[in-house]
Tab-separated table of C-alpha atoms in Angstrom:
chain	number	residue	atom	x	y	z
A	856	UNK	CA	37.238	12.071	104.801
A	857	UNK	CA	39.128	15.284	103.378
A	858	UNK	CA	42.793	15.391	104.470
A	859	UNK	CA	43.909	18.744	104.333
A	860	UNK	CA	45.861	19.680	101.624
A	861	UNK	CA	50.224	21.143	102.057
A	862	UNK	CA	50.184	23.236	99.090
A	863	UNK	CA	53.332	24.810	100.359
A	864	UNK	CA	55.352	21.195	99.954
A	865	UNK	CA	55.697	21.755	96.421
A	866	UNK	CA	58.480	25.087	97.946
A	867	UNK	CA	59.250	22.616	100.095
A	868	UNK	CA	60.734	20.320	98.089
A	869	UNK	CA	61.700	22.466	95.554
A	870	UNK	CA	63.657	24.361	98.167
A	871	UNK	CA	65.770	20.971	98.833
A	872	UNK	CA	67.749	21.114	95.919
A	873	UNK	CA	70.158	24.328	94.356
A	874	UNK	CA	68.868	27.056	92.691
A	875	UNK	CA	70.421	25.358	89.458
A	876	UNK	CA	68.569	22.357	89.712
A	877	UNK	CA	65.173	24.147	89.742
A	878	UNK	CA	66.082	26.425	87.423
A	879	UNK	CA	67.130	23.737	85.232
A	880	UNK	CA	64.704	21.204	86.298
A	881	UNK	CA	61.441	24.089	85.456
A	882	UNK	CA	63.061	24.892	82.649
A	883	UNK	CA	64.038	22.008	80.857
A	884	UNK	CA	61.402	20.427	82.631
A	885	UNK	CA	58.467	22.035	80.978
A	886	UNK	CA	59.232	23.706	77.601
A	887	UNK	CA	58.928	27.005	77.002
A	888	UNK	CA	57.007	28.008	79.536
A	889	UNK	CA	56.358	31.635	80.207
A	890	UNK	CA	57.517	33.646	83.600
A	891	UNK	CA	54.163	34.280	84.701
A	892	UNK	CA	53.519	30.194	84.330
A	893	UNK	CA	56.662	29.196	85.902
A	894	UNK	CA	55.226	31.001	89.121
A	895	UNK	CA	52.021	29.920	88.843
A	896	UNK	CA	49.995	27.880	91.766
A	897	UNK	CA	49.188	25.223	92.594
A	898	UNK	CA	44.979	25.407	90.238
A	899	UNK	CA	43.488	24.239	93.474
A	900	UNK	CA	44.079	27.312	94.854
A	901	UNK	CA	43.391	29.719	92.203
A	902	UNK	CA	40.970	31.832	92.665
A	903	UNK	CA	38.313	32.192	89.582
A	904	UNK	CA	39.503	35.189	88.782
A	905	UNK	CA	43.171	33.974	88.293
A	906	UNK	CA	42.096	31.125	86.086
A	907	UNK	CA	39.723	32.367	83.825
A	908	UNK	CA	43.285	34.356	83.010
A	909	UNK	CA	44.874	31.440	82.562
A	910	UNK	CA	42.601	29.594	80.218
A	911	UNK	CA	42.679	32.384	78.306
A	912	UNK	CA	46.295	32.401	78.176
A	913	UNK	CA	45.999	28.953	77.209
A	914	UNK	CA	43.526	29.050	75.037
A	915	UNK	CA	45.485	31.763	72.900
A	916	UNK	CA	48.990	29.562	73.175
A	917	UNK	CA	47.473	26.215	71.614
A	918	UNK	CA	45.745	28.569	69.265
A	919	UNK	CA	48.463	29.984	67.653
A	920	UNK	CA	50.050	26.571	67.936
A	921	UNK	CA	47.906	24.689	66.296
A	922	UNK	CA	46.590	27.244	63.664
A	923	UNK	CA	42.845	25.930	64.919
A	924	UNK	CA	40.067	27.723	67.269
A	925	UNK	CA	41.099	26.301	70.781
A	926	UNK	CA	38.541	25.732	73.848
A	927	UNK	CA	40.008	25.002	77.349
A	928	UNK	CA	37.581	24.570	79.904
A	929	UNK	CA	37.526	23.932	84.093
A	930	UNK	CA	34.174	22.397	83.980
A	931	UNK	CA	34.430	21.353	87.662
A	932	UNK	CA	32.760	18.048	89.192
A	933	UNK	CA	29.350	17.879	89.927
A	934	UNK	CA	27.317	17.313	92.893
A	935	UNK	CA	26.809	12.926	93.600
A	936	UNK	CA	28.125	12.109	90.669
A	937	UNK	CA	31.259	8.936	91.116
A	938	UNK	CA	31.853	7.549	87.912
A	939	UNK	CA	33.073	4.165	87.394
A	940	UNK	CA	33.830	2.203	84.850
A	941	UNK	CA	33.729	-1.425	84.078
A	942	UNK	CA	34.671	-3.744	80.904
A	943	UNK	CA	33.737	-7.107	79.649
A	944	UNK	CA	36.209	-9.642	79.712
A	945	UNK	CA	33.890	-12.456	77.910
A	946	UNK	CA	33.716	-9.916	75.001
A	947	UNK	CA	36.951	-7.761	74.278
A	948	UNK	CA	38.400	-8.851	71.335
A	949	UNK	CA	41.507	-6.875	71.370
A	950	UNK	CA	40.542	-5.270	68.625
A	951	UNK	CA	42.580	-1.879	69.928
A	952	UNK	CA	40.164	0.230	68.603
A	953	UNK	CA	39.508	1.518	72.096
A	954	UNK	CA	43.419	2.320	72.096
A	955	UNK	CA	43.315	5.164	69.095
A	956	UNK	CA	40.029	6.240	68.873
A	957	UNK	CA	41.582	7.576	72.887
A	958	UNK	CA	45.063	9.003	71.615
A	959	UNK	CA	42.861	11.271	69.720
A	960	UNK	CA	40.578	12.431	72.101
A	961	UNK	CA	42.927	12.611	74.141
A	962	UNK	CA	45.960	15.025	72.383
A	963	UNK	CA	48.275	12.492	73.315
A	964	UNK	CA	51.828	12.383	71.233
A	965	UNK	CA	52.207	10.794	68.235
A	966	UNK	CA	56.226	10.824	69.026
A	967	UNK	CA	57.282	9.773	70.643
A	968	UNK	CA	54.576	7.766	71.523
A	969	UNK	CA	51.764	7.337	74.482
A	970	UNK	CA	48.908	5.608	74.504
A	971	UNK	CA	46.550	5.161	77.775
A	972	UNK	CA	45.386	2.196	77.269
A	973	UNK	CA	47.551	-1.096	76.768
A	974	UNK	CA	45.598	-4.399	75.502
A	975	UNK	CA	47.289	-7.517	76.590
A	976	UNK	CA	46.837	-10.423	74.923
A	977	UNK	CA	46.837	-13.715	77.476
A	978	UNK	CA	46.218	-17.481	77.926
A	979	UNK	CA	43.077	-19.068	78.837
A	980	UNK	CA	44.777	-21.340	80.260
A	981	UNK	CA	46.891	-19.190	82.298
A	982	UNK	CA	44.473	-17.188	83.564
A	983	UNK	CA	45.018	-13.682	84.215
A	984	UNK	CA	48.836	-13.510	84.633
A	985	UNK	CA	51.018	-10.461	84.141
A	986	UNK	CA	54.041	-11.933	83.518
A	987	UNK	CA	52.951	-13.685	80.569
A	988	UNK	CA	51.053	-11.429	78.482
A	989	UNK	CA	51.653	-9.782	75.098
A	990	UNK	CA	51.364	-5.898	73.862
A	991	UNK	CA	53.003	-6.533	71.039
A	992	UNK	CA	50.469	-9.688	69.336
A	993	UNK	CA	50.096	-8.622	65.694
A	994	UNK	CA	47.886	-11.309	63.859
A	995	UNK	CA	45.603	-10.862	60.657
A	996	UNK	CA	42.877	-11.345	62.995
A	997	UNK	CA	41.128	-10.984	66.963
A	998	UNK	CA	40.688	-12.444	68.575
A	999	UNK	CA	43.823	-15.825	68.213
A	1000	UNK	CA	42.156	-19.133	69.193
A	1001	UNK	CA	43.061	-19.909	72.890
A	1002	UNK	CA	43.713	-15.804	73.993
A	1003	UNK	CA	41.589	-13.052	75.529
A	1004	UNK	CA	42.237	-9.606	76.405
A	1005	UNK	CA	42.745	-7.499	79.251
A	1006	UNK	CA	43.061	-3.659	78.533
A	1007	UNK	CA	44.283	-1.554	81.251
A	1008	UNK	CA	44.164	1.994	81.943
A	1009	UNK	CA	44.849	3.596	85.117
A	1010	UNK	CA	42.079	2.121	87.659
A	1011	UNK	CA	41.158	6.208	89.209
A	1012	UNK	CA	41.396	4.270	92.501
A	1013	UNK	CA	39.385	5.061	95.257
A	1014	UNK	CA	42.808	5.315	96.963
A	1015	UNK	CA	45.394	5.810	95.395
A	1016	UNK	CA	48.865	5.621	95.351
A	1017	UNK	CA	49.884	8.141	92.761
A	1018	UNK	CA	48.876	11.902	94.595
A	1019	UNK	CA	50.241	10.337	97.313
A	1020	UNK	CA	53.183	10.063	97.005
A	1021	UNK	CA	53.185	13.358	94.610
A	1022	UNK	CA	56.095	15.504	96.576
A	1023	UNK	CA	54.924	18.096	95.239
A	1024	UNK	CA	50.838	17.880	94.420
A	1025	UNK	CA	50.323	18.105	91.575
A	1026	UNK	CA	48.323	15.580	90.807
A	1027	UNK	CA	44.525	14.431	93.022
A	1028	UNK	CA	41.433	13.241	92.991
A	1029	UNK	CA	38.581	14.921	91.774
A	1030	UNK	CA	35.233	15.031	93.935
A	1031	UNK	CA	33.709	12.765	91.474
A	1032	UNK	CA	36.887	10.001	91.508
A	1033	UNK	CA	38.954	11.304	88.757
A	1034	UNK	CA	42.704	11.713	89.350
A	1035	UNK	CA	44.259	14.624	87.534
A	1036	UNK	CA	47.135	16.283	86.827
A	1037	UNK	CA	48.255	19.524	86.621
A	1038	UNK	CA	50.771	20.038	83.986
A	1039	UNK	CA	52.019	23.427	85.131
A	1040	UNK	CA	52.195	22.150	88.293
A	1041	UNK	CA	54.523	18.768	87.298
A	1042	UNK	CA	58.046	18.818	88.488
A	1043	UNK	CA	57.751	16.027	86.666
A	1044	UNK	CA	60.048	13.430	89.066
A	1045	UNK	CA	57.931	10.498	88.470
A	1046	UNK	CA	57.439	9.441	91.678
A	1047	UNK	CA	54.169	8.205	90.789
A	1048	UNK	CA	54.919	6.450	87.980
A	1049	UNK	CA	56.880	4.390	90.119
A	1050	UNK	CA	53.616	4.101	92.567
A	1051	UNK	CA	51.385	3.026	90.078
A	1052	UNK	CA	50.596	-0.420	90.113
A	1053	UNK	CA	48.994	-0.709	86.735
A	1054	UNK	CA	51.481	1.647	85.159
A	1055	UNK	CA	48.350	3.948	84.158
A	1056	UNK	CA	51.314	6.643	84.175
A	1057	UNK	CA	52.523	8.403	80.935
A	1058	UNK	CA	56.178	10.536	80.912
A	1059	UNK	CA	56.745	13.017	77.572
A	1060	UNK	CA	60.622	12.014	77.582
A	1061	UNK	CA	60.372	14.296	74.297
A	1062	UNK	CA	58.754	16.967	73.057
A	1063	UNK	CA	54.989	15.471	72.390
A	1064	UNK	CA	54.596	16.110	68.547
A	1065	UNK	CA	50.661	15.802	67.355
A	1066	UNK	CA	49.675	16.579	63.678
A	1067	UNK	CA	47.943	19.713	63.711
A	1068	UNK	CA	44.958	18.585	60.860
A	1069	UNK	CA	44.451	15.952	63.848
A	1070	UNK	CA	43.770	17.508	67.169
A	1071	UNK	CA	41.210	17.984	69.101
A	1072	UNK	CA	40.693	21.121	70.202
A	1073	UNK	CA	37.750	20.679	72.288
A	1074	UNK	CA	39.514	20.412	75.542
A	1075	UNK	CA	39.724	20.352	79.953
A	1076	UNK	CA	42.651	22.252	81.788
A	1077	UNK	CA	42.925	19.455	84.063
A	1078	UNK	CA	42.787	16.825	80.670
A	1079	UNK	CA	43.410	16.700	77.344
A	1080	UNK	CA	44.638	20.000	76.935
A	1081	UNK	CA	48.049	19.599	74.958
A	1082	UNK	CA	50.838	18.500	76.900
A	1083	UNK	CA	54.626	19.357	76.882
A	1084	UNK	CA	57.412	17.664	77.415
A	1085	UNK	CA	58.778	17.341	80.891
A	1086	UNK	CA	55.132	16.149	82.502
A	1087	UNK	CA	52.955	13.316	83.439
A	1088	UNK	CA	49.964	11.826	81.940
A	1089	UNK	CA	47.321	10.436	82.425
A	1090	UNK	CA	43.247	8.712	81.973
A	1091	UNK	CA	41.132	10.624	82.850
A	1092	UNK	CA	38.179	8.842	82.451
A	1093	UNK	CA	38.003	11.644	79.206
A	1094	UNK	CA	37.057	13.854	81.382
A	1095	UNK	CA	36.172	16.624	79.156
A	1096	UNK	CA	33.085	14.554	77.594
A	1097	UNK	CA	31.779	13.106	80.693
A	1098	UNK	CA	31.997	16.342	83.152
A	1099	UNK	CA	29.528	17.408	79.299
A	1100	UNK	CA	27.332	13.970	80.338
A	1101	UNK	CA	29.038	11.899	77.085
A	1102	UNK	CA	30.486	8.465	77.552
A	1103	UNK	CA	34.299	7.985	77.628
A	1104	UNK	CA	35.325	7.857	74.152
A	1105	UNK	CA	36.717	4.425	74.438
A	1106	UNK	CA	32.976	3.282	75.390
A	1107	UNK	CA	31.294	4.963	72.292
A	1108	UNK	CA	33.694	3.205	69.536
A	1109	UNK	CA	34.304	-0.376	71.254
A	1110	UNK	CA	32.751	-2.908	68.469
A	1111	UNK	CA	31.801	-5.217	70.586
A	1112	UNK	CA	29.792	-3.530	73.391
A	1113	UNK	CA	32.579	-4.116	76.406
A	1114	UNK	CA	33.203	-0.510	77.353
A	1115	UNK	CA	30.843	0.239	79.969
A	1116	UNK	CA	30.497	3.973	82.208
A	1117	UNK	CA	27.932	6.304	84.667
A	1118	UNK	CA	27.372	7.101	87.677
A	1119	UNK	CA	27.875	4.990	90.352
A	1120	UNK	CA	25.812	7.136	92.761
A	1121	UNK	CA	23.133	6.631	90.414
A	1122	UNK	CA	20.442	3.258	91.268
A	1123	UNK	CA	19.479	3.146	87.887
A	1124	UNK	CA	22.812	2.981	85.930
A	1125	UNK	CA	24.405	0.525	83.560
A	1126	UNK	CA	27.191	-0.118	86.018
A	1127	UNK	CA	24.782	-0.060	89.492
A	1128	UNK	CA	23.558	-3.645	87.546
A	1129	UNK	CA	26.613	-4.881	86.772
A	1130	UNK	CA	27.749	-4.733	90.201
A	1131	UNK	CA	24.553	-6.259	90.906
A	1132	UNK	CA	24.054	-8.960	89.033
A	1133	UNK	CA	27.652	-9.889	86.691
A	1134	UNK	CA	31.078	-11.770	88.100
A	1135	UNK	CA	32.929	-8.267	88.781
A	1136	UNK	CA	36.609	-8.058	89.265
A	1137	UNK	CA	39.322	-5.696	90.455
A	1138	UNK	CA	43.082	-6.071	88.796
A	1139	UNK	CA	45.575	-6.794	92.481
A	1140	UNK	CA	43.114	-6.077	94.913
A	1141	UNK	CA	46.016	-6.528	97.342
A	1142	UNK	CA	47.489	-3.513	97.168
A	1143	UNK	CA	44.339	-2.214	98.332
A	1144	UNK	CA	44.592	0.534	96.012
A	1145	UNK	CA	40.364	-0.045	95.717
A	1146	UNK	CA	39.639	0.844	91.672
A	1147	UNK	CA	36.804	2.598	90.241
A	1148	UNK	CA	37.871	0.467	86.529
A	1149	UNK	CA	35.925	-2.820	87.291
A	1150	UNK	CA	36.186	-6.223	85.422
A	1151	UNK	CA	33.249	-8.590	84.838
A	1152	UNK	CA	32.084	-11.626	82.576
A	1153	UNK	CA	28.378	-10.656	80.370
A	1154	UNK	CA	27.887	-14.032	80.338
B	1253	UNK	CA	62.771	16.366	105.088
B	1254	UNK	CA	61.462	13.834	107.323
B	1255	UNK	CA	57.995	13.946	104.915
B	1256	UNK	CA	60.010	13.420	101.828
B	1257	UNK	CA	62.417	9.967	103.767
B	1258	UNK	CA	58.589	8.784	104.486
B	1259	UNK	CA	57.335	9.603	100.557
B	1260	UNK	CA	60.203	7.685	99.412
B	1261	UNK	CA	59.896	4.225	102.116
B	1262	UNK	CA	56.311	4.112	100.341
B	1263	UNK	CA	57.237	4.089	97.194
B	1264	UNK	CA	59.497	0.776	98.396
B	1265	UNK	CA	57.378	-0.135	99.942
B	1266	UNK	CA	54.551	-0.388	96.734
B	1267	UNK	CA	57.678	-1.541	94.448
B	1268	UNK	CA	58.483	-3.691	96.625
B	1269	UNK	CA	54.415	-4.831	97.216
B	1270	UNK	CA	54.521	-4.699	93.475
B	1271	UNK	CA	56.199	-6.701	92.754
B	1272	UNK	CA	55.737	-9.348	94.920
B	1273	UNK	CA	51.225	-9.281	94.154
B	1274	UNK	CA	51.191	-10.343	90.518
B	1275	UNK	CA	48.323	-12.163	91.505
B	1276	UNK	CA	44.256	-10.740	91.078
B	1277	UNK	CA	41.986	-10.326	93.075
B	1278	UNK	CA	38.895	-11.804	91.784
B	1279	UNK	CA	35.628	-10.955	93.950
B	1280	UNK	CA	32.168	-12.074	93.644
B	1281	UNK	CA	29.498	-8.870	93.753
B	1282	UNK	CA	29.615	-8.858	97.238
B	1283	UNK	CA	33.153	-7.490	98.024
B	1284	UNK	CA	33.158	-5.330	95.167
B	1285	UNK	CA	30.398	-4.035	97.259
B	1286	UNK	CA	32.008	-3.470	100.077
B	1287	UNK	CA	34.934	-1.696	97.879
B	1288	UNK	CA	32.930	0.445	96.114
B	1289	UNK	CA	30.899	0.932	99.428
B	1290	UNK	CA	27.512	-0.286	97.412
B	1291	UNK	CA	24.172	-1.040	98.376
B	1292	UNK	CA	22.388	-4.640	96.886
B	1293	UNK	CA	19.788	-3.214	94.004
B	1294	UNK	CA	17.477	-5.317	93.064
B	1295	UNK	CA	18.127	-7.471	89.687
B	1296	UNK	CA	16.426	-6.504	86.462
B	1297	UNK	CA	14.169	-3.585	87.995
B	1298	UNK	CA	14.095	-2.681	84.521
B	1299	UNK	CA	12.668	-4.621	81.945
B	1300	UNK	CA	12.028	-2.591	78.893
B	1301	UNK	CA	13.640	0.296	76.732
B	1302	UNK	CA	13.142	3.740	77.973
B	1303	UNK	CA	11.916	6.500	75.459
B	1304	UNK	CA	15.011	8.698	75.256
B	1305	UNK	CA	16.672	4.969	73.902
B	1306	UNK	CA	16.728	5.506	70.210
B	1307	UNK	CA	18.580	3.467	67.830
B	1308	UNK	CA	21.960	4.553	66.142
B	1309	UNK	CA	20.910	2.731	62.391
B	1310	UNK	CA	17.719	1.527	60.952
B	1311	UNK	CA	18.071	-2.106	59.618
B	1312	UNK	CA	20.977	-2.659	58.645
B	1313	UNK	CA	19.196	-4.133	55.320
B	1314	UNK	CA	21.914	-4.818	52.261
B	1315	UNK	CA	21.187	-2.162	49.365
B	1316	UNK	CA	17.998	-3.056	47.004
B	1317	UNK	CA	16.363	-6.082	49.436
B	1318	UNK	CA	13.772	-4.499	51.020
B	1319	UNK	CA	10.872	-3.965	50.911
B	1320	UNK	CA	10.858	-7.139	50.128
B	1321	UNK	CA	6.968	-7.476	48.643
B	1322	UNK	CA	8.596	-5.773	45.842
B	1323	UNK	CA	9.845	-9.320	44.944
B	1324	UNK	CA	7.065	-11.544	46.671
B	1325	UNK	CA	4.318	-9.481	46.273
B	1326	UNK	CA	4.670	-11.070	42.749
B	1327	UNK	CA	5.515	-15.139	44.274
B	1328	UNK	CA	3.459	-17.392	45.162
B	1329	UNK	CA	4.418	-18.342	49.003
B	1330	UNK	CA	5.989	-21.333	49.487
B	1331	UNK	CA	6.567	-23.247	53.930
B	1332	UNK	CA	7.319	-26.314	51.946
B	1333	UNK	CA	12.255	-26.538	53.687
B	1334	UNK	CA	13.873	-26.855	50.583
B	1335	UNK	CA	16.924	-25.779	48.830
B	1336	UNK	CA	16.917	-22.069	47.339
B	1337	UNK	CA	17.781	-21.172	43.834
B	1338	UNK	CA	17.385	-17.817	45.947
B	1339	UNK	CA	19.489	-15.619	48.343
B	1340	UNK	CA	22.304	-17.810	47.872
B	1341	UNK	CA	24.841	-15.674	49.585
B	1342	UNK	CA	21.800	-16.526	52.867
B	1343	UNK	CA	21.600	-19.513	52.152
B	1344	UNK	CA	25.267	-20.464	51.983
B	1345	UNK	CA	25.876	-18.552	55.162
B	1346	UNK	CA	23.187	-20.210	57.435
B	1347	UNK	CA	24.377	-21.481	60.426
B	1348	UNK	CA	21.823	-20.226	63.127
B	1349	UNK	CA	21.215	-23.577	64.613
B	1350	UNK	CA	20.067	-24.635	61.129
B	1351	UNK	CA	20.057	-28.086	61.030
B	1352	UNK	CA	16.289	-27.154	63.226
B	1353	UNK	CA	15.460	-23.581	61.748
B	1354	UNK	CA	14.380	-22.404	58.773
B	1355	UNK	CA	13.464	-19.256	57.023
B	1356	UNK	CA	9.812	-19.181	58.628
B	1357	UNK	CA	11.303	-18.993	62.043
B	1358	UNK	CA	11.939	-15.836	61.946
B	1359	UNK	CA	10.121	-14.393	58.871
B	1360	UNK	CA	6.691	-14.145	57.816
B	1361	UNK	CA	5.448	-16.032	55.305
B	1362	UNK	CA	2.658	-14.265	54.107
B	1363	UNK	CA	3.856	-10.757	54.864
B	1364	UNK	CA	6.871	-10.412	53.873
B	1365	UNK	CA	8.130	-7.501	55.219
B	1366	UNK	CA	7.472	-8.237	58.918
B	1367	UNK	CA	8.414	-10.384	61.055
B	1368	UNK	CA	6.688	-12.617	62.336
B	1369	UNK	CA	7.598	-14.350	66.384
B	1370	UNK	CA	6.580	-17.927	67.187
B	1371	UNK	CA	3.403	-16.939	69.200
B	1372	UNK	CA	2.534	-15.961	65.069
B	1373	UNK	CA	2.704	-11.794	66.029
B	1374	UNK	CA	4.127	-9.872	63.391
B	1375	UNK	CA	6.548	-7.473	64.297
B	1376	UNK	CA	8.485	-4.242	62.346
B	1377	UNK	CA	12.367	-4.745	61.518
B	1378	UNK	CA	12.995	-2.094	63.828
B	1379	UNK	CA	12.070	-4.268	66.474
B	1380	UNK	CA	14.378	-7.503	65.142
B	1381	UNK	CA	15.384	-7.746	69.159
B	1382	UNK	CA	11.851	-8.749	70.315
B	1383	UNK	CA	12.284	-11.897	67.661
B	1384	UNK	CA	16.305	-12.588	69.060
B	1385	UNK	CA	15.003	-12.080	72.600
B	1386	UNK	CA	12.899	-15.840	72.459
B	1387	UNK	CA	15.254	-17.207	72.144
B	1388	UNK	CA	18.020	-15.530	73.555
B	1389	UNK	CA	15.875	-13.461	76.759
B	1390	UNK	CA	19.140	-13.720	78.831
B	1391	UNK	CA	20.849	-11.519	76.352
B	1392	UNK	CA	17.839	-9.648	75.560
B	1393	UNK	CA	17.578	-8.752	78.969
B	1394	UNK	CA	21.430	-7.360	79.803
B	1395	UNK	CA	20.789	-5.570	76.255
B	1396	UNK	CA	17.730	-3.636	77.662
B	1397	UNK	CA	20.276	-2.254	80.284
B	1398	UNK	CA	22.791	-1.349	78.167
B	1399	UNK	CA	25.388	-4.379	79.210
B	1400	UNK	CA	25.367	-6.482	76.022
B	1401	UNK	CA	25.277	-4.692	72.513
B	1402	UNK	CA	26.459	-1.120	72.844
B	1403	UNK	CA	25.246	2.202	73.613
B	1404	UNK	CA	26.782	5.735	72.371
B	1405	UNK	CA	25.582	9.287	73.532
B	1406	UNK	CA	25.497	11.073	77.361
B	1407	UNK	CA	25.947	8.177	80.419
B	1408	UNK	CA	22.896	10.691	81.757
B	1409	UNK	CA	20.703	11.486	79.126
B	1410	UNK	CA	19.640	10.462	75.502
B	1411	UNK	CA	21.424	7.070	74.110
B	1412	UNK	CA	21.684	5.859	71.441
B	1413	UNK	CA	22.312	1.792	70.856
B	1414	UNK	CA	23.414	-0.647	68.291
B	1415	UNK	CA	20.053	-3.141	67.223
B	1416	UNK	CA	21.757	-6.269	67.846
B	1417	UNK	CA	21.590	-7.698	64.042
B	1418	UNK	CA	24.075	-4.682	63.704
B	1419	UNK	CA	26.701	-7.196	65.165
B	1420	UNK	CA	25.358	-10.104	65.193
B	1421	UNK	CA	23.545	-11.347	61.566
B	1422	UNK	CA	21.155	-12.989	61.931
B	1423	UNK	CA	22.003	-15.659	59.943
B	1424	UNK	CA	24.926	-16.408	61.213
B	1425	UNK	CA	25.343	-15.178	64.406
B	1426	UNK	CA	29.433	-15.523	65.119
B	1427	UNK	CA	30.721	-12.223	66.228
B	1428	UNK	CA	32.869	-11.414	63.159
B	1429	UNK	CA	37.061	-11.174	63.698
B	1430	UNK	CA	38.490	-8.113	63.273
B	1431	UNK	CA	41.776	-6.939	62.301
B	1432	UNK	CA	43.752	-5.413	65.450
B	1433	UNK	CA	44.576	-1.808	64.854
B	1434	UNK	CA	48.386	-1.425	65.578
B	1435	UNK	CA	50.187	-2.754	68.470
B	1436	UNK	CA	52.681	0.153	70.427
B	1437	UNK	CA	55.912	0.869	69.627
B	1438	UNK	CA	57.162	0.364	72.591
B	1439	UNK	CA	55.751	-0.130	76.102
B	1440	UNK	CA	56.483	2.891	77.482
B	1441	UNK	CA	54.517	2.432	81.196
B	1442	UNK	CA	53.927	-0.995	81.612
B	1443	UNK	CA	52.024	-3.093	83.967
B	1444	UNK	CA	54.048	-6.373	85.550
């Protein structure tokens, strides 16, 4: 199953560029980085001691920046757990509560705006049809007659194309199935964004801004810790929460209860019940990305 | 360099693919299994709440209406179907198979602080989901396994659930429309 990972890829890739390009990529791309951060190794090759040091530095840096005591963990995947998600298309009313619960939990930039969840409004008559979908719908009340709603976020593929194309291996799939990004390692080339058929990866074109009173100081290194300009980010099923046993923020906030989450390896989980008993589909099945994010019809 | 070229080709291939395939894959459950390598489980094997699951909130009564006996203890019960001169809000909204139903299909005539099943069994308002389950058995089953309705808490441990009546007014159960949150400024990435 496990492919050998070539961590020297980043070095090789960088060597292909001129020294000047390296400097400008790293420095303009990553905002204020310290020399230490620039020279940091890939997160997966760090020793426990090195990780602890990096995390301490980050906590200090964020605490100073946001004036709130920050915690950064690197809680690893638990054994016997593979996360799965299911969304009930017959319930979703398109209210977008999930979009903003996600922004808040995961410290997404407010301006420039980043949303991990796009809610697409589609015509019932046409069925699922991305070409004719609309994310800007804004009526007085939802749902609107004749429409249904398809929220799309990272599908946490078993066969992710985004991680394959990363020239520096800054993004990978964890043992519990979550696809993560090491922001300190990402060079901002955006190949992963081009490779993702779901539009689920987002680039920090500018320095992210988050009001200090809205920042969530409980963070994970591979998830909701503050990002910098020039890196790619994405949904991690709320890695900080789910590795702590909690439901993702979008699941908890959904007023119609359309969002379901659990352990695919646990035969008693909600998610397994859905896969066994409901009509289930995945988006763009032909691409063989094999999402762990399912859509179903609860009726 | 070879590796880089390969990557680039792959991206172009993928872009090509994603342009070509706008259609969605719709698969039945068996295929979902294959995708996730999940073997079949026994449907409906859990048909009751686990004891570590507790309600998020008590029955969502209007202030001052419960206990009902604050008034009804002093009133002669009247089982005749009629237009009530009290509880106007409920009489006005009543739209739950209202042609064939009335208050006393769910409320007890004598013990007004209880709900009543068709069998005559009395129910606490905390267990109103059992009342709903009399006529919506499929929904009750889905709710008990966490598929219909909403839960908060731990995905692998203590959970809280919402009662049917926190989403559906029992007298007019259609889910009420909501005001949507603001749309995004622009699409920074899109699925097309």
